[in-house]
CSV table of C-alpha atoms in Angstrom, one decimal:
chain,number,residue,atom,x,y,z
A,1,UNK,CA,47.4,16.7,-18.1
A,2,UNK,CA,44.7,14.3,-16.5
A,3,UNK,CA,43.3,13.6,-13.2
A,4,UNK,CA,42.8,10.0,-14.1
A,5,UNK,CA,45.0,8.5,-11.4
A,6,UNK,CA,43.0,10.2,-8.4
A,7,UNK,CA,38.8,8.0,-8.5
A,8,UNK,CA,37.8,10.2,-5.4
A,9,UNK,CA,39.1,13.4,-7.1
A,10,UNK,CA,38.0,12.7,-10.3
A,11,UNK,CA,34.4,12.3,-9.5
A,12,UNK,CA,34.4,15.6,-6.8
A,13,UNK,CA,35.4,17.3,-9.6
A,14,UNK,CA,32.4,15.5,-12.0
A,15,UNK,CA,29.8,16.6,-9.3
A,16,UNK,CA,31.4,20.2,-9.6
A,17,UNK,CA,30.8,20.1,-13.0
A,18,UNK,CA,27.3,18.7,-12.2
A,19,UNK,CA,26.6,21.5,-9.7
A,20,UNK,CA,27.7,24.6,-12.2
A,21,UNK,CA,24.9,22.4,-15.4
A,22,UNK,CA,22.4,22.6,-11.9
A,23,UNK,CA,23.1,26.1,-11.0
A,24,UNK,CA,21.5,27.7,-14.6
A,25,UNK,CA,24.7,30.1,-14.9
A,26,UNK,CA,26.6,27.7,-17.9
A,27,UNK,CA,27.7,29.5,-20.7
A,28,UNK,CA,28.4,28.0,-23.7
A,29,UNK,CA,32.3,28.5,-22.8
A,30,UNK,CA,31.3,26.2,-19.8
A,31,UNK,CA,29.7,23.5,-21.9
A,32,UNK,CA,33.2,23.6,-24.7
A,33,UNK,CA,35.3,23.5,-21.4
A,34,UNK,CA,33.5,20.3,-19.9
A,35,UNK,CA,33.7,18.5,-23.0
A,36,UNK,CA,37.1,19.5,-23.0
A,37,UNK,CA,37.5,17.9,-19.5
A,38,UNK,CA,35.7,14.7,-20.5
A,39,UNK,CA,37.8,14.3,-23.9
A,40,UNK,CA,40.9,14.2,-21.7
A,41,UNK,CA,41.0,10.7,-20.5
A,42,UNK,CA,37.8,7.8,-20.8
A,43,UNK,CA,38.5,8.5,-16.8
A,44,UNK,CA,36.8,11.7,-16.8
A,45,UNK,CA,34.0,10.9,-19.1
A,46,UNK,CA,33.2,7.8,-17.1
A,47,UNK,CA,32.9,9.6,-13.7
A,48,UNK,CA,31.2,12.6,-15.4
A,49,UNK,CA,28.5,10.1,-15.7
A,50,UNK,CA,28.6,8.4,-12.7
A,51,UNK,CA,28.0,11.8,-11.0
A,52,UNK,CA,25.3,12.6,-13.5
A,53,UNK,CA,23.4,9.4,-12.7
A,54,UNK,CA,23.9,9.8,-9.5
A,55,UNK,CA,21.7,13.3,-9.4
A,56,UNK,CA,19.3,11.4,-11.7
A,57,UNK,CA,18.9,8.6,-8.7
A,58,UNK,CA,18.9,10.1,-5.8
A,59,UNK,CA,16.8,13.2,-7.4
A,60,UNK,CA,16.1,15.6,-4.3
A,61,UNK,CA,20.1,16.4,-4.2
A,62,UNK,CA,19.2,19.0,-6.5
A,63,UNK,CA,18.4,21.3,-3.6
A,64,UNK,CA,21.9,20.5,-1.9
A,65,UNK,CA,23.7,21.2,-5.2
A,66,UNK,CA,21.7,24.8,-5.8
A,67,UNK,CA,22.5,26.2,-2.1
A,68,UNK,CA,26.3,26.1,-3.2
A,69,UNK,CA,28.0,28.9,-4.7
A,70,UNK,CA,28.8,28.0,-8.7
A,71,UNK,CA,31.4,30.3,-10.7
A,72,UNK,CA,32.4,30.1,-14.2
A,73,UNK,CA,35.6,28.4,-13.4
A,74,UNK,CA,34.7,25.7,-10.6
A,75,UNK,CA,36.3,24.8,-7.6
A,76,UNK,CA,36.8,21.2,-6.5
A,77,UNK,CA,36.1,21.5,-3.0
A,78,UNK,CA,32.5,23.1,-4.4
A,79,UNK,CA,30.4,19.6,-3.8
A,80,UNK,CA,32.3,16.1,-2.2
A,81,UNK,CA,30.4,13.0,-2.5
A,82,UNK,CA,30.2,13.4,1.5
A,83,UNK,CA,27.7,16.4,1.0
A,84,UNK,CA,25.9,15.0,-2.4
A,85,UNK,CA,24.5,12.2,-1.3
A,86,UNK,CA,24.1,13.0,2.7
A,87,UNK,CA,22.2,15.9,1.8
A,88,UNK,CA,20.0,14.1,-1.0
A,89,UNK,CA,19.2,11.4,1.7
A,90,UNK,CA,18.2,13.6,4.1
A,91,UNK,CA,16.6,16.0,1.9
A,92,UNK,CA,12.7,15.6,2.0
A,93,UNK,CA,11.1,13.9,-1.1
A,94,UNK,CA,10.6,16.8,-3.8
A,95,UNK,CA,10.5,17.2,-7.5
A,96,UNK,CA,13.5,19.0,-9.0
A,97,UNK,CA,13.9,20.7,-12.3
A,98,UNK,CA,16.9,19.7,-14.7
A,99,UNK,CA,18.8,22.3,-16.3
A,100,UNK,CA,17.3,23.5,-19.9
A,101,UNK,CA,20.3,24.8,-21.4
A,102,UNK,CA,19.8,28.3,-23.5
A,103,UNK,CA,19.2,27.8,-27.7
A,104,UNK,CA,19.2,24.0,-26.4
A,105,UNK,CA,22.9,24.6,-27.5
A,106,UNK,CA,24.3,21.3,-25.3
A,107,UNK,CA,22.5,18.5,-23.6
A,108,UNK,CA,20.4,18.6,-20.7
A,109,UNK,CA,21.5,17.1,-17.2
A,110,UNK,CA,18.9,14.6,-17.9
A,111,UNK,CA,20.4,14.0,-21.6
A,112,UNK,CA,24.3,13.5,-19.9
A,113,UNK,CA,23.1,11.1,-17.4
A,114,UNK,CA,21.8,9.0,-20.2
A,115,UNK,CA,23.2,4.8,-20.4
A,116,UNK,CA,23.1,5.6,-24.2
A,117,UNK,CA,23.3,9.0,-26.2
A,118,UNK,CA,23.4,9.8,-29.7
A,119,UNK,CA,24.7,14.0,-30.8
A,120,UNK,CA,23.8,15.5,-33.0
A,121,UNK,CA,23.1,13.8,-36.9
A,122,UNK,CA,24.1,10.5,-35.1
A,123,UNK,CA,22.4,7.3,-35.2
A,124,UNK,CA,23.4,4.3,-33.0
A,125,UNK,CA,22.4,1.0,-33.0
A,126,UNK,CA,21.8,-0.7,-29.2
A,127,UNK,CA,21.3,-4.5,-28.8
A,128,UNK,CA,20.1,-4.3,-24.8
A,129,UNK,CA,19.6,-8.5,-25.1
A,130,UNK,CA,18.7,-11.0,-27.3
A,131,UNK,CA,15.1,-10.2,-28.2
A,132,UNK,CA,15.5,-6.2,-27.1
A,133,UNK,CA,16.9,-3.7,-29.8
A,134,UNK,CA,16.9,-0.3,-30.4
A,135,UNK,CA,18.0,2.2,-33.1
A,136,UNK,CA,18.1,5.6,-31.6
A,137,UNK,CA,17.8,8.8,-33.9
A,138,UNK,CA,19.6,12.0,-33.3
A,139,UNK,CA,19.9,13.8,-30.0
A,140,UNK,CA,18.9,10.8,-28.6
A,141,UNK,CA,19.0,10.3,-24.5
A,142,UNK,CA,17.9,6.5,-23.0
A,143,UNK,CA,18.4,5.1,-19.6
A,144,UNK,CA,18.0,1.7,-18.7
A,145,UNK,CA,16.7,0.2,-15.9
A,146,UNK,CA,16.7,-3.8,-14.7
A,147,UNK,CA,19.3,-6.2,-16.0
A,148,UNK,CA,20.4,-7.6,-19.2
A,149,UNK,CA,17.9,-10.1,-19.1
A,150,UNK,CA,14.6,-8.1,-18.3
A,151,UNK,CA,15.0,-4.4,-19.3
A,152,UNK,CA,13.0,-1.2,-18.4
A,153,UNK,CA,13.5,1.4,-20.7
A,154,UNK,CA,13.5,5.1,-20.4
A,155,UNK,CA,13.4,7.4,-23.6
A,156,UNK,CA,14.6,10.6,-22.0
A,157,UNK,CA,14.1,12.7,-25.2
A,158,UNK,CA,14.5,11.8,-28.7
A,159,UNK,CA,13.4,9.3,-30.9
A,160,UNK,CA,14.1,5.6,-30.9
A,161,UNK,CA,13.1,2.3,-33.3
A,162,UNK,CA,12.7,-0.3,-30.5
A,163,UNK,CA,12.3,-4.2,-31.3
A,164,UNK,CA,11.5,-7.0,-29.2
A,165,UNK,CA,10.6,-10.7,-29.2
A,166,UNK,CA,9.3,-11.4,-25.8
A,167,UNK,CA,6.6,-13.1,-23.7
A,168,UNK,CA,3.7,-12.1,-22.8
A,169,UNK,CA,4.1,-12.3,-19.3
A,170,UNK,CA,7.3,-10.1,-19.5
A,171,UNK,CA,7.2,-7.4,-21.9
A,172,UNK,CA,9.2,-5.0,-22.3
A,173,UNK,CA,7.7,-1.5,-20.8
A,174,UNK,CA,9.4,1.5,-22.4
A,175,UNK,CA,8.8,5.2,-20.5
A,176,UNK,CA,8.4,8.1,-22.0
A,177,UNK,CA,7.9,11.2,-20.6
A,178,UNK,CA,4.6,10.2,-18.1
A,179,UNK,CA,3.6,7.4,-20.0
A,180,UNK,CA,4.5,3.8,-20.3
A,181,UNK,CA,4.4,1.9,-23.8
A,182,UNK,CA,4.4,-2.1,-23.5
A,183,UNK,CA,5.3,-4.3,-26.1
A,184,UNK,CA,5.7,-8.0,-26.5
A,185,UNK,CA,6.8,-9.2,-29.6
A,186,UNK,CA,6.6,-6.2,-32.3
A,187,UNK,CA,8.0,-3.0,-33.3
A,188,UNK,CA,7.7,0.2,-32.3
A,189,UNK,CA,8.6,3.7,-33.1
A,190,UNK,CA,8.5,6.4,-30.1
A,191,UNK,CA,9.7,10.2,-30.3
A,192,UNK,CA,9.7,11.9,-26.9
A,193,UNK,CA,10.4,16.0,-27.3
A,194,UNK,CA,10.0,18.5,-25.2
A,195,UNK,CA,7.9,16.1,-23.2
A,196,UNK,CA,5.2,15.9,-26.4
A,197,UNK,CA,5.0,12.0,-27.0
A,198,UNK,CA,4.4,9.9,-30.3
A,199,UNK,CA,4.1,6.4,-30.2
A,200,UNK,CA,3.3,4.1,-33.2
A,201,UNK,CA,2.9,0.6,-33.4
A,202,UNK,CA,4.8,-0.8,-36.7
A,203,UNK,CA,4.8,-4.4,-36.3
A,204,UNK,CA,2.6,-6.6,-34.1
A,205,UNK,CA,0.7,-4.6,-31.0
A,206,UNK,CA,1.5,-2.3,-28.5
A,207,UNK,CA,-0.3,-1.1,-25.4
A,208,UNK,CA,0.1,3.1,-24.3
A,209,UNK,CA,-0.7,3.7,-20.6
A,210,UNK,CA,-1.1,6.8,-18.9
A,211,UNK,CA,-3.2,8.6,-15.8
A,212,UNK,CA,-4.9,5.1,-15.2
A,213,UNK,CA,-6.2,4.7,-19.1
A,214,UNK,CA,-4.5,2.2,-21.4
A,215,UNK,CA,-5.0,2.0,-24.9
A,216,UNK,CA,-4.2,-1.0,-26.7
A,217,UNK,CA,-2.7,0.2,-30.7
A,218,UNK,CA,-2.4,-2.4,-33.9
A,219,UNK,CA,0.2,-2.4,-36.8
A,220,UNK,CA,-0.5,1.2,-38.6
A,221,UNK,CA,-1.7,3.2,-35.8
A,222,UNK,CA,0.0,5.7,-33.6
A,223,UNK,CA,-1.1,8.0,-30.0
A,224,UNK,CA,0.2,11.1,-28.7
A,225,UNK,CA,0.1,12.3,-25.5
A,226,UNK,CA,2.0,15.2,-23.5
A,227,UNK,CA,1.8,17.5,-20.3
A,228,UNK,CA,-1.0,19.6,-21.4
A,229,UNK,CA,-2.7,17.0,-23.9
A,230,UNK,CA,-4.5,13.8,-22.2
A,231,UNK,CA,-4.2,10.4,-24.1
A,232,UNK,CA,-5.9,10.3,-27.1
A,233,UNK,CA,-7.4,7.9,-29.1
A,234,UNK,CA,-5.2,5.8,-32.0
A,235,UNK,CA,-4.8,7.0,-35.5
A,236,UNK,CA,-3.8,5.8,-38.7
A,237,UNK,CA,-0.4,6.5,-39.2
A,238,UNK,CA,-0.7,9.2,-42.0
A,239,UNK,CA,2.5,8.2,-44.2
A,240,UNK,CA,4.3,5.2,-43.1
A,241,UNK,CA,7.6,6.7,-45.7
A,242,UNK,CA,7.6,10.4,-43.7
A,243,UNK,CA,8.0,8.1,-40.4
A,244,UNK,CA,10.7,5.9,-41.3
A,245,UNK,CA,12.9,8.0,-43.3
A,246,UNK,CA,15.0,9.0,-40.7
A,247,UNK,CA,16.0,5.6,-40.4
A,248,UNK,CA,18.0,5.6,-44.3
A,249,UNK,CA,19.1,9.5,-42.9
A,250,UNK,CA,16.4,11.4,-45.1
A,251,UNK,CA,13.9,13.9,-43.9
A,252,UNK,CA,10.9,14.1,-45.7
A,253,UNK,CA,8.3,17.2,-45.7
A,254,UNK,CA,5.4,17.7,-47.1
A,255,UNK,CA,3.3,21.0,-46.8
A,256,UNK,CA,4.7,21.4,-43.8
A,257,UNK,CA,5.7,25.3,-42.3
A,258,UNK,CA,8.6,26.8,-42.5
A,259,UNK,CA,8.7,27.2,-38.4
A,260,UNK,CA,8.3,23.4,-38.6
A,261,UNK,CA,10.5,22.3,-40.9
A,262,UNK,CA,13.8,24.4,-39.1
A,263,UNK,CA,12.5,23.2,-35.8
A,264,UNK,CA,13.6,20.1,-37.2
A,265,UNK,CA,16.6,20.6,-39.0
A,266,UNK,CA,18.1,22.3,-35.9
A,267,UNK,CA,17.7,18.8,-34.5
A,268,UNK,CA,20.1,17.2,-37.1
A,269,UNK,CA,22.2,20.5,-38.1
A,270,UNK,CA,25.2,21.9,-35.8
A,271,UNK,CA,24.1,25.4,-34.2
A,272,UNK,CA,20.4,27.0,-34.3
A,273,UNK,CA,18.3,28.6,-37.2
A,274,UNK,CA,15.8,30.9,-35.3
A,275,UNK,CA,13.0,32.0,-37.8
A,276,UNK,CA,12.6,35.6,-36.6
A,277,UNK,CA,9.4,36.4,-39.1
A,278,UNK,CA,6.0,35.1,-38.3
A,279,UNK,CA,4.7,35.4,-41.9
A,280,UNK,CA,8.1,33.5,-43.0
A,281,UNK,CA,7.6,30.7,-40.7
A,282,UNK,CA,4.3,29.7,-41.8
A,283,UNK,CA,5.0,29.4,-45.9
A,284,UNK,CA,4.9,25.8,-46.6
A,285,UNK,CA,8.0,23.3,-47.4
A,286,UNK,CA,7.9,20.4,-49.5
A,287,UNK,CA,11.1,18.5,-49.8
A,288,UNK,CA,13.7,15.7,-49.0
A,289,UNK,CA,16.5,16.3,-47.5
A,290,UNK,CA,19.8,14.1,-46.4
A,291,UNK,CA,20.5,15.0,-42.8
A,292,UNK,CA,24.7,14.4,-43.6
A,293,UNK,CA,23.8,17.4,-46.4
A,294,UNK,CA,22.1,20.2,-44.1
A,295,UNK,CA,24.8,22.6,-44.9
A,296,UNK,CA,23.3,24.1,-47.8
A,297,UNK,CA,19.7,24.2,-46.3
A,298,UNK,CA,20.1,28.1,-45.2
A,299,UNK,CA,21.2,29.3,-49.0
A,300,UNK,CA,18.2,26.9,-50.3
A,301,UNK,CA,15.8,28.6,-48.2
A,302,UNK,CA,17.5,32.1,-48.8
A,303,UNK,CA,16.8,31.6,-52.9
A,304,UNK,CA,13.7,30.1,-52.3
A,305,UNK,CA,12.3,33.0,-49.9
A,306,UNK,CA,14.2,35.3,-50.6
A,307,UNK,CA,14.6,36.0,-47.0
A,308,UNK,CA,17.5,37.6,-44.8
A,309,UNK,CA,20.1,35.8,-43.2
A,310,UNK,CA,22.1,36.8,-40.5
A,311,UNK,CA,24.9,34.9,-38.8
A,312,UNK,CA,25.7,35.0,-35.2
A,313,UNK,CA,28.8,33.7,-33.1
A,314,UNK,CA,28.2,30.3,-32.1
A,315,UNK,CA,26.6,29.2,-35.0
A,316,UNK,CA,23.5,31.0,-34.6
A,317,UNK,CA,21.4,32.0,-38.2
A,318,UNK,CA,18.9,34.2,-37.9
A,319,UNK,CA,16.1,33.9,-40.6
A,320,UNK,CA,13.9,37.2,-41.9
């Protein structure tokens, strides 16, 4: 049964759902049931985001959504529009956290309210205009601001190819995390996770800006930047294979941690591997692997290591 003939109720009961992500008491049963919801009808999942973005714009509703009471099952007279945006407006201006779900086991409020969104081991390819497109890896979040014709991206978190072909006197400005990366006619490759940024410049020039310093980066070179780490200075890109590989569905490692290398996977493979050894999670990996053939990666590291596995509901493997 769907709510799909009732717009107004449909999107009271989105900002419901929006409140209980807001509130940090989802389960994981709360995440199965909204997608649930949203599968019903393109209705649902279209005002799911409407009420997402609409958190994500107005920002400081986040303290009107926390003073309601959230349960498990959620009512739909928890939140009206009325109350969502009246108190955001008259809310004073103030910084909001989004919801970090536990194990990272569904998307962040942030993630949801994304214009484009890849799951996980999906790749999509966006053409946002004629001389703008992008190829976003998995787990992939990207708003977009301005029109068709002039876009402002935002990579919430992920990792995204991005071409363009235009002028110098518009470029196309792509945000990430605190930073802004502008790029005229060129391509570039930007991973934004857990707020740690890396951009590099592939093809043509791109400029990184951030806390008042801009840095200006060639074909070959990349930056990083995050909360804790200022802008540094540009680097040869260390193996220009290892970067791009994600882009045929191959990960590539080489000498490269245990800890690392499942931090990784976890981004491509359905449920978590948690590496529970210290020792274990600093012996060194070198291999390829196909991201649509992950399911075997737990028995390969169990042979190789010789290590314990557990399994846990939920699709949580534990690693000793």
């Amino acid at each position: 049964m769907t709510e799909a003939g009732d717009d107004s109720g449909l999107l009271d009961r989105a900002i419901d759902w929006v409140a209980l992500l807001r509130s940090g008491r989802a389960t994981t049963d709360d995440a199965e049931q909204l997608q649930r919801w949203r599968a019903m009808h393109p209705a649902h999942e279209a005002a799911f985001r409407q009420a997402a973005r609409l958190y994500r714009d107005l920002g400081t509703m986040g303290a009107e959504l926390e003073r309601r009471k959230v349960r498990s099952f959620v009512p739909r007279t928890a939140v009206t529009r009325r109350a969502l945006i009246g108190g955001a407006l008259a809310a004073s201006v103030a910084a909001y956290m989004v919801v970090k779900p536990p194990l990272e086991m569904w998307p962040s409020l942030a993630e949801m309210s994304a214009d484009y969104r890849t799951a996980k081991g999906e790749q999509l390819d966006v053409a946002l205009a004629d001389n703008v497109s992008l190829k976003l890896n998995t787990l992939t979040s990207v708003a977009v601001r301005g029109d068709g014709i002039s876009p402002r991206i935002e990579l919430i978190s992920g990792e995204a190819a991005i071409t363009s072909q235009r002028s110098l006197s518009e470029p196309l400005v792509v945000i990430a995390a605190d930073g802004h990366i502008t790029s005229s006619a060129g391509e570039v490759n930007i991973r934004c996770i857990d707020g740690v940024v890396l951009a590099t410049c592939l093809q043509g020039s791109i400029t990184v800006t951030r806390g008042g310093r801009s840095v200006e980066l060639r074909s070959g070179q990349q930056i990083a930047y995050s909360a804790s780490e200022p802008l540094g200075l540009p680097a040869p890109i260390a193996d220009s294979a290892i970067l791009s590989a994600w882009r045929e569905k191959l990960l590539i490692f080489k000498d490269k941690p245990l800890a690392t290398v499942v931090s990784e996977i976890n981004r491509y493979r359905p449920g978590k591997i948690m590496v529970t050894n210290s020792d274990l999670g600093q012996r060194l990996v070198n291999g390829t692997f196909h991201t649509d053939k992950l399911d075997d990666f737990v028995a390969q590291v169990r042979q190789l290591y010789a290590v314990k596995v557990r399994a846990l509901p939920g699709g949580v493997v534990l690693l000793s």
